[in-house]
Coordinates of C-alpha atoms and ligand atoms in Angstrom, one line a residue:
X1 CA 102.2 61.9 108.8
X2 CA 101.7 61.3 105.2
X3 CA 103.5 64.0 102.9
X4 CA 100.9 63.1 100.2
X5 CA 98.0 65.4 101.4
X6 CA 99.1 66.6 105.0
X7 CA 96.1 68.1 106.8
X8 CA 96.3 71.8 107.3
X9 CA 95.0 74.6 109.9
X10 CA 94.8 78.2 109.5
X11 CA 95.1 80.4 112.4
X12 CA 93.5 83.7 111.7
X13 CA 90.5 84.2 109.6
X14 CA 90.8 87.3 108.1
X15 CA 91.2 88.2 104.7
X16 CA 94.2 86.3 104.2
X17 CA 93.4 83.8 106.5
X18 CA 89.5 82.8 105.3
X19 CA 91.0 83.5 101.7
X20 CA 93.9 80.7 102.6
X21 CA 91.3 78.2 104.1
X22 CA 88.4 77.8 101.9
X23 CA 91.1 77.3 98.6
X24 CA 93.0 75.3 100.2
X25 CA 90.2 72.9 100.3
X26 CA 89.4 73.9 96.9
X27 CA 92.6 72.4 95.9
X28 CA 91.7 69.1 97.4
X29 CA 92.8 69.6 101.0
X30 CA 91.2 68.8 104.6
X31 CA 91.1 72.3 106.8
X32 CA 90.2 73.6 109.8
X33 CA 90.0 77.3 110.1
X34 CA 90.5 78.6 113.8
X35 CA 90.6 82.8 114.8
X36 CA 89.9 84.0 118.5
X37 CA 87.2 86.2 117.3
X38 CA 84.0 84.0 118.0
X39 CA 81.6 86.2 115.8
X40 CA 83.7 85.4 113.0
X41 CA 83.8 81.9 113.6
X42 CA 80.5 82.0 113.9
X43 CA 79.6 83.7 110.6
X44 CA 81.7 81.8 108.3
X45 CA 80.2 78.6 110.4
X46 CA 77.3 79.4 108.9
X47 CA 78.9 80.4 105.9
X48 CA 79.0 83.9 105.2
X49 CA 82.3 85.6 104.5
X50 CA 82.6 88.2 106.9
X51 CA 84.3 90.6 104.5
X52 CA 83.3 91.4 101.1
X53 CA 86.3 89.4 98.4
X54 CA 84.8 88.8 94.7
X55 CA 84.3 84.9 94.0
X56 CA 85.2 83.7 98.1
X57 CA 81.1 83.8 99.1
X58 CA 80.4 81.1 96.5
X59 CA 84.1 79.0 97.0
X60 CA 82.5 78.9 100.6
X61 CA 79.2 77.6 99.7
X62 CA 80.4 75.2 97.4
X63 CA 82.9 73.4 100.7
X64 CA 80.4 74.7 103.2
X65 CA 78.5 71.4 103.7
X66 CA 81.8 69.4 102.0
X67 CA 82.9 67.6 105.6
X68 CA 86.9 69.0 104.7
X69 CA 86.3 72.4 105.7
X70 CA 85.7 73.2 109.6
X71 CA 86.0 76.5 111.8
X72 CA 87.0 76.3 115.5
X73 CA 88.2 78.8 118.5
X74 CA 89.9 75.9 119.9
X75 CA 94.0 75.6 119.4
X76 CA 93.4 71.7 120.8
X77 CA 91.3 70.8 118.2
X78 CA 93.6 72.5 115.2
X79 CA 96.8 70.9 116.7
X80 CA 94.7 67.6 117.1
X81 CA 93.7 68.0 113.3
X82 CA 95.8 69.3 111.4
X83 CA 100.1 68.2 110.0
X84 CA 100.7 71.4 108.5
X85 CA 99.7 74.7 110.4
X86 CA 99.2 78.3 108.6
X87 CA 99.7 81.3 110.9
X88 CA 97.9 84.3 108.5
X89 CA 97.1 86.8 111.6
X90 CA 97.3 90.1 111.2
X91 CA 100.3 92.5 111.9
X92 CA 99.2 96.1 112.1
X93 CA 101.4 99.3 112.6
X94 CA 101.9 100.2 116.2
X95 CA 100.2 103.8 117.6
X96 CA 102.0 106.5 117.1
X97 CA 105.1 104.2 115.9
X98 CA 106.3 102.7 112.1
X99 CA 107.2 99.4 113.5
X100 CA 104.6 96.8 113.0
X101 CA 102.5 95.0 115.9
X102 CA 103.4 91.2 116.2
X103 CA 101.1 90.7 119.3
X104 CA 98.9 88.8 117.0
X105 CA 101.6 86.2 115.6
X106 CA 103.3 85.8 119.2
X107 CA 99.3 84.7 120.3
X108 CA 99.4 82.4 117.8
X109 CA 102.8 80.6 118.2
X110 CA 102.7 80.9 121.8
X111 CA 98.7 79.4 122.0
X112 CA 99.5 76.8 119.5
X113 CA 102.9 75.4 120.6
X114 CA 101.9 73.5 123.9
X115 CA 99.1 71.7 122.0
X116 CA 101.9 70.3 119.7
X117 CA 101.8 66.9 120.4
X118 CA 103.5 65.1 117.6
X119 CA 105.5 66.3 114.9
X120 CA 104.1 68.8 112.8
X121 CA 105.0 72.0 110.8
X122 CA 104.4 75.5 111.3
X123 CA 104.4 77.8 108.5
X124 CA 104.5 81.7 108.8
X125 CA 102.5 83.6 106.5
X126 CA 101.9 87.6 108.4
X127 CA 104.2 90.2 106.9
X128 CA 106.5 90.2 109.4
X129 CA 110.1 92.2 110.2
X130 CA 113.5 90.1 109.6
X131 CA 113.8 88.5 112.0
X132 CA 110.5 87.1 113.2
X133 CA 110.9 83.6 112.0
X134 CA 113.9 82.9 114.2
X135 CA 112.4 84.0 117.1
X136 CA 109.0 82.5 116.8
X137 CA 111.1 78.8 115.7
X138 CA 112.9 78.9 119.8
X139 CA 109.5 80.4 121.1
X140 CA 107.5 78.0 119.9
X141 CA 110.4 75.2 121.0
X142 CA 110.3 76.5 124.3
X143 CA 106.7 75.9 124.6
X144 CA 106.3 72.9 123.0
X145 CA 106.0 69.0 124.7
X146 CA 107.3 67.8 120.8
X147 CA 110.7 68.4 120.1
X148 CA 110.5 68.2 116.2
X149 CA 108.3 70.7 115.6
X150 CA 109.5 72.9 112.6
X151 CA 109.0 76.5 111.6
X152 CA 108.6 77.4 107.6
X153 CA 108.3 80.9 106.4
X154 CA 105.8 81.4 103.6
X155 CA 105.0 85.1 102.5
X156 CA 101.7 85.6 100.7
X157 CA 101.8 88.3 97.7
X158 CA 97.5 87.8 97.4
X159 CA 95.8 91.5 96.4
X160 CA 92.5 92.2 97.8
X161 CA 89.8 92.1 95.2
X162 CA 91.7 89.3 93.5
X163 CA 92.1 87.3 96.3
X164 CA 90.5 83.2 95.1
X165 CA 92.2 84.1 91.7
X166 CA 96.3 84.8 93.9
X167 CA 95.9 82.3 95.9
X168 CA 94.8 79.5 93.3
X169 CA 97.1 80.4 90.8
X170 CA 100.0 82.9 92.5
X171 CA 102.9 84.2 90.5
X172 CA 105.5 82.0 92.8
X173 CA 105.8 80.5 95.7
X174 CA 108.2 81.3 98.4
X175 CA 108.9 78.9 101.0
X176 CA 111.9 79.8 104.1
X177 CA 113.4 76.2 105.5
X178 CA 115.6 75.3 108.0
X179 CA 115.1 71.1 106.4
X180 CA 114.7 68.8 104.0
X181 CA 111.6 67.4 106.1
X182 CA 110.3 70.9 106.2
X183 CA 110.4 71.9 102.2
X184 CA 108.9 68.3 101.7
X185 CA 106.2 68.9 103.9
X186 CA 105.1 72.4 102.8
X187 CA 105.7 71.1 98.7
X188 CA 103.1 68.8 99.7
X189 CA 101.1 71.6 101.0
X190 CA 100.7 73.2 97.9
X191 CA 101.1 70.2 95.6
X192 CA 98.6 71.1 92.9
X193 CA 99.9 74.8 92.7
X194 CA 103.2 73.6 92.4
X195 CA 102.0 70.7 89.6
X196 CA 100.2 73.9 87.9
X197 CA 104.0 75.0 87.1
X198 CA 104.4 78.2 89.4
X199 CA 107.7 78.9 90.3
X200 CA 109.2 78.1 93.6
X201 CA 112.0 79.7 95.7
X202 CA 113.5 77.7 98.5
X203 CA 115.4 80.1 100.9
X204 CA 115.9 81.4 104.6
X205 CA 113.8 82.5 107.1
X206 CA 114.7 86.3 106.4
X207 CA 115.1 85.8 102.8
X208 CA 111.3 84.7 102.9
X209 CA 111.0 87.2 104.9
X210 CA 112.3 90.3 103.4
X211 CA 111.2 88.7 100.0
X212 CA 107.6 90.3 100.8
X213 CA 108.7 93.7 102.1
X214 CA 110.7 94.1 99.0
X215 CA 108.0 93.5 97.0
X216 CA 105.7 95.5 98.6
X217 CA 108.2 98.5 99.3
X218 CA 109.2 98.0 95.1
X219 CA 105.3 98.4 94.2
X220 CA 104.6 101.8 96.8
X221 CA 107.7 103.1 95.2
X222 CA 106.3 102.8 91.6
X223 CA 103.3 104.1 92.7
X224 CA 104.8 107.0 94.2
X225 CA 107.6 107.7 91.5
X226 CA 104.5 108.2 89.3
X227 CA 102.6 110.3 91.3
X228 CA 106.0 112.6 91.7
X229 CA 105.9 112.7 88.0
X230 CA 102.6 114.0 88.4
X231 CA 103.9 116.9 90.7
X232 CA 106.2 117.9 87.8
X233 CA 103.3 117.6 85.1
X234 CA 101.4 120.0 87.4
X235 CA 104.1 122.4 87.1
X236 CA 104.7 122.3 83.5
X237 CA 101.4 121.7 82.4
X238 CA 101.9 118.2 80.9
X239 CA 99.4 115.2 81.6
X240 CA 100.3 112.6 83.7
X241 CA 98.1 109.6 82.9
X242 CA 99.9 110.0 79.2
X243 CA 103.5 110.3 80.3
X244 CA 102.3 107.0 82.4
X245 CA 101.1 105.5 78.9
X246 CA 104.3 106.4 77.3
X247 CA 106.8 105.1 79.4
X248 CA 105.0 101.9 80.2
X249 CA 105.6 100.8 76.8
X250 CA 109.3 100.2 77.8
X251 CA 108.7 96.5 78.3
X252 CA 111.7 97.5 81.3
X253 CA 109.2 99.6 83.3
X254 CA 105.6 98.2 82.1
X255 CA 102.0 100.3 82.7
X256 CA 101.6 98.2 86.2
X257 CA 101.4 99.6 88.8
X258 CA 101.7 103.1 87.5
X259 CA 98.4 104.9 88.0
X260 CA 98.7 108.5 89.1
X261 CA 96.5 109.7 91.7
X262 CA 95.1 109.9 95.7
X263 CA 98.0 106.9 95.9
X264 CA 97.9 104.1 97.9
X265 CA 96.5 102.8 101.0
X266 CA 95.4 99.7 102.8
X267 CA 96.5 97.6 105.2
X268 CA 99.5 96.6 103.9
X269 CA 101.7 99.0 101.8
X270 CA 101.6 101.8 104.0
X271 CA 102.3 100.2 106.8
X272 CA 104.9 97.5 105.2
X273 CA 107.3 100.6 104.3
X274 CA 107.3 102.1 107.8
X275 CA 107.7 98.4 109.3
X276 CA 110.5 98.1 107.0
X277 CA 112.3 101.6 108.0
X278 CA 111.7 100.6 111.5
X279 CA 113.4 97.4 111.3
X280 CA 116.3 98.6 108.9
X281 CA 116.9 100.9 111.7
X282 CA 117.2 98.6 114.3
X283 CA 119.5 96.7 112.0
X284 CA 122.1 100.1 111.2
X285 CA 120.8 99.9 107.4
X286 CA 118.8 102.7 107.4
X287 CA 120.1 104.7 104.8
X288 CA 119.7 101.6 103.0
X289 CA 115.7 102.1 102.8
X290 CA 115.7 105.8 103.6
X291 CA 113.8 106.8 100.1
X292 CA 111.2 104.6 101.7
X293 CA 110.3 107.9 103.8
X294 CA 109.9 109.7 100.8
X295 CA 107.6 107.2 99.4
X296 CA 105.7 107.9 102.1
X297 CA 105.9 111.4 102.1
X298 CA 104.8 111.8 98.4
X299 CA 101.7 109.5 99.3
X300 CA 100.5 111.6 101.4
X301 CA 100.9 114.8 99.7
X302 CA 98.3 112.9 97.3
X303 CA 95.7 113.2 100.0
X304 CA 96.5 117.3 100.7
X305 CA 97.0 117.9 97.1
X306 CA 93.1 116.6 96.4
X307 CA 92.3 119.0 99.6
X308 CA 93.2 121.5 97.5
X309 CA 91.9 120.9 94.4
X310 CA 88.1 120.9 95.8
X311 CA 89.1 124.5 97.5
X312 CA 90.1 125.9 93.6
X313 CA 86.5 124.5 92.7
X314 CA 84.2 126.7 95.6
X315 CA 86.4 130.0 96.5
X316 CA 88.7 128.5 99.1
X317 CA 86.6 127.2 101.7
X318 CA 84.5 123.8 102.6
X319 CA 82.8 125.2 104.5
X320 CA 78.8 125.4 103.7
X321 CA 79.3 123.3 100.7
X322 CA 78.0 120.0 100.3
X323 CA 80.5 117.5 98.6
X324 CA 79.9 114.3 97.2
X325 CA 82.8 112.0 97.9
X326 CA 82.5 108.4 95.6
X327 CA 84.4 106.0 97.5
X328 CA 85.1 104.9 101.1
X329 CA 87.2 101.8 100.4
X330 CA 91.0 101.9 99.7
X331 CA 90.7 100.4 96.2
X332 CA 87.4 98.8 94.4
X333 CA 86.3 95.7 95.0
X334 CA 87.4 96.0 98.4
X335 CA 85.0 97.0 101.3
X336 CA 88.7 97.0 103.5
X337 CA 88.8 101.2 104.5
X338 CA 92.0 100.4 106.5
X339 CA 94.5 103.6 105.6
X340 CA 91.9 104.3 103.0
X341 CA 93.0 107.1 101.1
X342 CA 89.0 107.7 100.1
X343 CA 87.9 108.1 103.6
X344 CA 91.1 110.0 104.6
X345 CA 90.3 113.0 102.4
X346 CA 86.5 113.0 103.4
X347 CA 87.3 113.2 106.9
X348 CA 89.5 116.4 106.1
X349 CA 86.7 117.9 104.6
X350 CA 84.4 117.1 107.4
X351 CA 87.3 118.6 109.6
X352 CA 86.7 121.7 107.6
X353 CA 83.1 122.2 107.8
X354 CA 82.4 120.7 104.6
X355 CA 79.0 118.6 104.4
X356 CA 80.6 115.5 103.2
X357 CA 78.2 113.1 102.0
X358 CA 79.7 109.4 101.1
X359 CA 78.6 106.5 98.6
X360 CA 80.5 103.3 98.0
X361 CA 78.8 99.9 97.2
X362 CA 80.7 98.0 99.5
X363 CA 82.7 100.0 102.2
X364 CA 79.9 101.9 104.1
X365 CA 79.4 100.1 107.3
X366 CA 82.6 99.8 107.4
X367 CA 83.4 103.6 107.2
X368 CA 80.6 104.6 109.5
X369 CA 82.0 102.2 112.5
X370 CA 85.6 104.1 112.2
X371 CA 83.6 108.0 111.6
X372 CA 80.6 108.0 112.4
X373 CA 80.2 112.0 111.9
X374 CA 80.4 111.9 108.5
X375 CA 76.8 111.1 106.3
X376 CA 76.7 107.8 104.8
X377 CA 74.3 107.4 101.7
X378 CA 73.2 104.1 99.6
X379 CA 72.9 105.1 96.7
X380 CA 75.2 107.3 93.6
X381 CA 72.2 109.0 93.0
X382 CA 71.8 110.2 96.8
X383 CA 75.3 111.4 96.8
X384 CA 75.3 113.6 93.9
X385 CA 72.0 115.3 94.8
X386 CA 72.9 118.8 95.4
X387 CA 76.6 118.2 95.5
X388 CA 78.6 121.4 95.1
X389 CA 82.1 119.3 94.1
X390 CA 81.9 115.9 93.6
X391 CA 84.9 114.0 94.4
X392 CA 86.3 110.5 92.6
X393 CA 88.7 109.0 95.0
X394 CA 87.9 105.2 94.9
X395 CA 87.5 103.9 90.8
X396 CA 84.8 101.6 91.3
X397 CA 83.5 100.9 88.2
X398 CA 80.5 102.8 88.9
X399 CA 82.1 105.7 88.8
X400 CA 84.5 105.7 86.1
X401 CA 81.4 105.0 83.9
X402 CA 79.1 107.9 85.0
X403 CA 77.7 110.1 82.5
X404 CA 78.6 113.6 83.0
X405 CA 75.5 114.9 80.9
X406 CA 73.4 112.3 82.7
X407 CA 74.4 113.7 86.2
X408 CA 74.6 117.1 85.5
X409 CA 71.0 117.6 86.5
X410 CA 71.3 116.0 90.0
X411 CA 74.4 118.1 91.2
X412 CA 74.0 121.8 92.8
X413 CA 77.3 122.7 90.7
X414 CA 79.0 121.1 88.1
X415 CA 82.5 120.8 89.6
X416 CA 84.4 117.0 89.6
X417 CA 87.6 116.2 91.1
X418 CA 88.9 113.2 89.6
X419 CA 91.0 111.6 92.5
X420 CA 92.2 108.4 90.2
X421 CA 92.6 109.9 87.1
X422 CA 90.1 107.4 85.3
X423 CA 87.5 110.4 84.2
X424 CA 87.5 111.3 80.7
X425 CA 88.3 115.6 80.9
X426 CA 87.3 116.3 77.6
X427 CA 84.0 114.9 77.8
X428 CA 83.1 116.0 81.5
X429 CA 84.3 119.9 80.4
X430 CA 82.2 119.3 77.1
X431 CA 79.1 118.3 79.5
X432 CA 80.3 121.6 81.3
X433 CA 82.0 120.4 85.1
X434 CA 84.9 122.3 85.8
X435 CA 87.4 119.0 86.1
X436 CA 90.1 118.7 88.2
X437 CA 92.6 116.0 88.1
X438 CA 95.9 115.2 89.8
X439 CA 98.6 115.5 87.4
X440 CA 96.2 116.7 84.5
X441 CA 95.6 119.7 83.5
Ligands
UGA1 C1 99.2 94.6 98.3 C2 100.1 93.9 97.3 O1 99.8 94.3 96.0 C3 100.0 92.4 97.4 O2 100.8 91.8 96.5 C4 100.3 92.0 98.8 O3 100.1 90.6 99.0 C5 99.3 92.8 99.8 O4 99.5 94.2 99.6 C6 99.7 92.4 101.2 O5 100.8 92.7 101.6 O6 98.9 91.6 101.8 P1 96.6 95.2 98.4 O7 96.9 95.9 99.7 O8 95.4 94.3 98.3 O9 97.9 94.3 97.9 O10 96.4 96.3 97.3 P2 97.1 96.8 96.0 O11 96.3 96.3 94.8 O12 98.5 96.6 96.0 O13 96.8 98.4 96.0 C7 97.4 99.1 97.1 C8 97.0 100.6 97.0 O14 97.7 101.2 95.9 C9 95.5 100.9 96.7 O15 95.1 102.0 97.5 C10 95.5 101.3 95.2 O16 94.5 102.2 95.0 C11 96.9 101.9 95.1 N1 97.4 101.9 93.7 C12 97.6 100.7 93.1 C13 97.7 103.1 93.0 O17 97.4 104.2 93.6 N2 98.2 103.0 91.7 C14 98.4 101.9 91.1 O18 98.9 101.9 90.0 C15 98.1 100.7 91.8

């Protein structure tokens, strides 16, 4: 195998995986894409992205018809192909538990190994618990005809809606070795981002691990430690979003990751923190991560505390009122609604006999597949028609810019709850809507 420009797989085409595959061959490599799911295979066969991520639909076009990018269902022809193997499935929170799923990344390891045949490396990329990496390396020995077959660990730190730009050009690069032979190998995986001068870090297997828990535990906490600040400036009457301003000037903290409001959701830091206090448990470090829970906790006050602020806008009660919620995704540019925030507080409403009436430009069909009961419109217009609160709990662009004079015609009652704190108040009470923010007064 030549370390020059190995050939790589990826196994698992979601948004990490498909992300991973089509710029890997925009930085110059041969891949073959493979995921169990055949619709999927068959869509980005044809290529269509089967999830909405700014910038991937034309990086897929442009390799479509290239001969270096391929998608398969079949594990032979990926271990035939391929020197270097990605494992990006997913690993979900289990029901009704905080530790995370690894069904996923077992399939993978345990399909892939006995097609093995000569010596190749494996790389980890799925969030997974300390631990994992050891385990998969003697499962996938066990079940594999080639002895030298390695395991790497490689987190990924890639944010949806800037998902091409991450993985082109990441912050650093993490890689987890057990050899020499190994951190060749996966250098020469990611030559030209390494060429590019991004940093690399050489480590463990749970280093590389816990590397991406950290980071995703530091960022919920930030976002949380904000939106506890925002709990105070409710009490006292101070504003949030400028206490935010303030003390993100301290070069030491930085304005980041520090926007008050509904909080955060998604498929990863909600369920990265309970994975983590799962696993610190299992390890006897919980009191290590125990502030994690209250991370939590506070995130999800977000959601109740927004509940509330729609009641103080229509005498205490959703029921026979028509709300306009903008926003079904977890975050803009997204059309991902997993642990969406957004869609959480809309299906309370519904809950409480509210007519809740939803508009995002990218989430819908998602949304509708997960609850149905709730009415789904197309357009911003449609939404605010008659609305009796309007609700801004996704910032898509659209939103932040709406005119509150503009509007004010269209809605049944000029009440706006501003779920991200991105509305302007003085200008929306000047157009006369009774603003509500969290955090603001
Ligand atoms: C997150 C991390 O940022 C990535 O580095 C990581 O690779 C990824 O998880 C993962 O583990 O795969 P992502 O889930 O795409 O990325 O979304 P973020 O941009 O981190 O936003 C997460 C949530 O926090 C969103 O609901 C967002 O609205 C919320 N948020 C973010 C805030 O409420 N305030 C902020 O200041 C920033």
């Amino acid at each position: 195998m030549s370390t020059e420009r190995p050939k790589l797989s990826v196994i698992g085409t979601g948004y990490l995986g498909a992300t991973h595959a089509v710029c890997m061959v925009e930085l110059g490599y041969d891949v073959i894409g493979l995921d169990v799911d055949e619709e999927k295979i068959g869509r980005l066969k044809k290529g269509e992205v089967p999830f909405f991520e700014p910038g991937l639909p034309e990086l897929l076009t442009k390799h479509a018809n290239s001969g270096r990018l391929r998608f398969t269902t079949s594990y032979e022809e990926v271990a035939e192909f391929a020197d270097v193997h990605f494992v990006c499935v997913g690993t979900p929170q289990k029901k009704g538990e905080y530790s995370a799923d690894l069904r996923y990344v077992e399939a993978a390891f345990t399909s892939l190994a006995p097609h093995l045949t000569r010596k190749s490396l494996v790389v980890g990329k799925s969030t997974v618990p300390a631990g994992t990496a050891a385990r998969m390396e003697k499962l996938m020995r066990s079940l594999t005809p080639c002895k030298d077959v390695e395991l790497a660990w490689n987190p990924e730190f890639l944010r949806e809606g800037f998902a091409v730009e991450d993985t082109l050009r990441p912050d650093r690069l993490v890689f987890g070795v057990h050899s020499d032979w190994a951190e060749q190998q996966i250098r020469a995986a990611f030559a030209p981002v390494i060429e590019a001068g991004t940093p690399v870090i050489v480590t463990d297997f749970a280093t590389a691990e816990l590397v991406k828990v950290a980071a995703n535990s530091f960022l919920a906490t930030k976002i949380s430690f904000i939106n506890a600040m925002a709990e105070v400036c409710e009490a006292t009457g101070a504003d949030v979003t400028q206490l935010a301003q303030a003390i993100g000037h301290d070069a030491r903290i930085g304005h980041r990751f520090l926007r008050s409001g509904l909080g955060f959701g998604g498929g990863c830091l909600p369920k990265d923190i309970r994975a983590f206090i799962a696993r610190a448990g299992e390890l006897g470090v919980d009191q290590a991560v125990s502030f994690l829970r209250e991370v939590d906790e506070i995130n999800l006050r977000r959601r109740a505390r927004t509940l509330e602020l729609g009641l103080d806008l229509i005498d205490g009660t959703y029921r026979g009122t028509r709300i306009a919620v903008l926003g079904a995704a977890f975050k803009p540019n997204s059309d991902d609604i997993r642990d969406s925030p957004a869609l959480d507080v809309a299906a309370s409403i519904g809950r409480r006999g509210g007519d809740v009436v939803i508009y995002d430009p990218q989430a819908i069909e998602n949304a509708r597949r997960v609850h149905p009961e709730l009415i789904y419109v197309e357009s911003l217009d449609e939404a605010l028609t008659g609305a009796d609160v309007t609700m801004v709990l996704t910032e898509w662009d659209e939103f932040c810019s709406m005119d509150p004079a503009a509007i004010g015609p269209k809605v049944a009652q000029r009440n706006i709850v501003d779920g991200r704190n991105v509305l302007d108040p003085v200008q929306w009470r000047k157009a006369g809507w009774r603003y509500r923010a969290l955090g603001r007064p």
